[in-house]
Amino acid sequence: MAKWVYLFTEGDATMRNLLGGKGANLAEMTNIGLPVPQGFTITTEACTQYYEDGREINDEIQGQINEYIEKMEEITGKKFGDKENPLLVSVRSGARASMPGMMDTILNLGLNETVVETIAAKSGNPRWAWDCYRRFIQMYSDVVMEVGKKYFEELIDEMKAKKGVSQDVDLTAEDLKELASQFKAEYKEKIGEDFPDDPKKQLMGAIKAVFRSWDNPRANVYRRDNDIPYSWGTAVNVQSMAFGNMGDDCGTGVAFTRDPATGEKKLMGEFLTNAQGEDVVAGVRTPMPIAQMEEKFPEAFEQFKQVCKTLEDHYRDMQDMEFTVENKKLYMLQTRNGKRTAQAALKIACDLVDEGMRTEEEAVAMIDPRNLDTLLHPQFDAAALKAATPMGKALGASPGAACGKIVFTAEDAKAWAERGEKVVLVRLETSPEDIEGMKSAQGILTVRGGMTSHAAVVARGMGTCCVSGCGDIVMDEENKKFTLAGKEFHEGDAISLDGSTGNIYDGIIPTVDATIAGEFGRIMAWADKYRTMGVRTNADTPSDAKKARELGAEGIGLCRTEHMFFEGNRIDAFREMICSDTVEEREAALDKILPYQQGDFEQLFEAMEGNPVTIRFLDPPLHEFVPQTEEDIKKLADAQGKSVETIKAIIESLKEFNPMMGHRGCRLTVTYPEIAVMQTKAVIRAALAVQAKHADWTIVPEIMIPLVGEEKELKYVKKIVVKTADEEIKAAGSDMKYEVGTMIEIPRAALLADEIAKEAEFFCFGTNDLTQMTFGFSRDDAGKFLDAYYDAKIFENDPFAKLDQNGVGKLMDMAVKLGKGQRPELHCGICGEHGGDPSSVEFCHRIGLDYVSCSPFRVPIARLAAAQAAIAEKRK
Ligand code: PEP
Ligand code: MG
């Protein structure tokens, strides 16, 4: 019989996959002797089994849970439903990777009228007892039975109005007792049966609810964004309650051993007296800084500081802990490696190396490459920022610069962003339902909540700028407006946020690009030391190339030459080329294009300082380039001395039913060889010119032929390229070398890679097209139906963003083997969008690619991901 349940005393930190992060760490803390309220963990495998069994907890698992309740009763000396010493528990989710706030939690489980009376009498604190009960009914109804919180909140508001008080804490034991019975009546009305009194029944319901919450929409979105597979499932932790809300000698807090925003080594956190954990995390009450805990509970605080040190030394990483003080006694409820900003991640990793706690390799492995994104994005222009006067200040909860138009709901944030607007989401407080809106926003501003509030934690995880807890804002969410510093702001007004200082500015403050320095530079240098795969960039313009070089690119893996015609009036010559009727006309247009190309290529070679530059020959989906407006058509007609009708007829003849599968790539050269002649001349002349200026560089241009599916096709184009290139080089009296290679982006090319490699000196995987053609759906249109695929659990991720390793990856693996088998010196890279996605980079390392190529801002991400792949391989 499988083992589905573990006591905390039976597990340890290595069992994260089975017990989830929270369960494994509760076990580990128990093992190292920390004060942990005892309990048990139901495994992630039980969750998977629950889904396999049609969302039911089968008898075997239920049997084990019941067995472990008894064990827990023995350990704690308390019993479910007991009149003397009742056991109350919390039921919490805990996946392998932490997913803060995404799944459900139930506290105070085990209460019924009899138990409430018992604990009221025992504690001498009936107010506390009834408060626990009404909280439990509310939470259970919401989480387990999905009744919705609002009905209960309305009842609380009515009670407060009736009693003439404004705060929950002003309600008496009698009021809360009355509320509890109103809540139960509400429950009965909504569900059609009595609120369950039997703690075991309550527990099974709660466990089911936590399993079910693994599949809620916000968890699904979070997993997709964080590369967490659906198949992992969540564990459930059932833990004896410690009460932070039993009176003024109780409290609850969340703390970090280092500052999660900056990485500074100091205890950081928040604490609320007479409260339960949810009150801190939900951001409903703004808590006090942890230092004030020392005044209230000196002994517990001293002990807590010791625990922090023990945990940091043990895990050798910054810890994020939840704890409760019950009657001045400290209980640890959770520890985990804390989520942190990218800046903090770099500082902490470097500090841990300097403190002798971690090796360089471990430091590199600790950083989530996706996080680096925030550091690479613009910051406020220092001068403009200095000149600006903040109109408000709150907590700098997640750094970065954000400017945009104000929106008040997550739905608006998403909708506005989809139509290209930059928005700042302003909310009273955020809740997990807001996740998609938070993702769409440049920044988040909340009225309530501290550094550990939902908004703060989630924003940091996403790398989105967040300023939280701005109590000066007078909010009117309903009418979509707020007042700050005497000014009324409406939807659509511009605002800027500084997520580091917490400053809020009226209007837009200009931003500047980020640079790699300090700890970022140190980590990158270590990454470069340990990675074995090269990192190039996709750059179409000299400025892209320069930026990428600054960010550490070791060459250009893809220059999309058709993108070089979007600027100024270059497009005119390009259109003349497309709409030519004769070879002469086309050659005349190409003569105009050649100097542009040559000039650009020279700048690319200059920017790359002798490193490899791959230039891909034209691959224009023709529909993107033909003139559309009457004015442009007329302009082209005049330039070519043709009638408007003739041009329209040509445009008509160029129309394709499926341009992405149409007359693009090398097919264009097969029909119009003169295009390849012109491009070869431009590449070779540029390379010769730059080589002449830099004797110490060895320039070997790489000419890349796109969309090849057949050896003879490549051979045909290559012949034109080689003839032209050799003539140019000979005429210049040079012995410059060059390479001709191909993209592997058509499944047939991968299948016949050994044949293709006879002609190709290198392969570069165009995984955008390879994904499109392997799946047989359009890269431009898939967005329309992918959501349905996520909902139906057919796909977990967008295959255009994260490489489909099983299918597309299999083709790549095969093509590398076939290609290198044919030509051992063949070098292979990737230049589809996946080249900057960390998990795809790891795959590329595994199949033996020589380099990945990605957009400039993703170069550092790829460098780090490549290093992590090499380090992980070494550790195996
Ligand atoms: C590709 O298909 O992956 C590729 C890099 O080429 P493009 O995106 O220009 O089609
Ligand atoms: Mg392509």
Short mmCIF file of C-alpha atoms and ligand atoms in Angstrom, two decimals, residues 538 558 560 562 616 619 660 664 743 745 765-770 779 831-833, ligand 1:
data_model
loop_
_atom_site.label_atom_id
_atom_site.label_comp_id
_atom_site.label_asym_id
_atom_site.label_seq_id
_atom_site.Cartn_x
_atom_site.Cartn_y
_atom_site.Cartn_z
CA ASN A 538 19.23 38.50 -32.66
CA LEU A 558 20.35 36.19 -36.50
CA ARG A 560 16.70 39.51 -40.13
CA GLU A 562 14.07 42.28 -44.19
CA ARG A 616 20.12 35.78 -42.78
CA ASP A 619 12.73 36.18 -45.59
CA MET A 660 3.67 32.34 -43.81
CA ARG A 664 9.33 33.55 -48.50
CA MET A 743 18.18 27.63 -40.74
CA GLU A 745 12.92 25.63 -39.45
CA PHE A 765 17.21 26.32 -35.47
CA GLY A 766 14.42 28.71 -36.35
CA THR A 767 12.11 27.39 -33.71
CA ASN A 768 9.40 29.94 -34.42
CA ASP A 769 8.72 28.44 -37.82
CA LEU A 770 9.73 24.96 -36.71
CA ARG A 779 2.37 31.52 -35.16
CA CYS A 831 17.61 31.81 -32.99
CA GLY A 832 13.88 31.36 -32.50
CA GLU A 833 12.27 33.17 -29.55
C1 PEP B 1 12.33 31.33 -36.71
O1 PEP B 1 11.52 30.93 -37.53
O2 PEP B 1 12.48 30.82 -35.59
C2 PEP B 1 13.16 32.48 -37.00
C3 PEP B 1 14.10 32.85 -36.16
O3 PEP B 1 12.88 33.19 -38.12
P1 PEP B 1 11.66 34.21 -38.23
O4 PEP B 1 11.12 34.40 -36.86
O5 PEP B 1 12.21 35.45 -38.81
O6 PEP B 1 10.73 33.49 -39.13
#
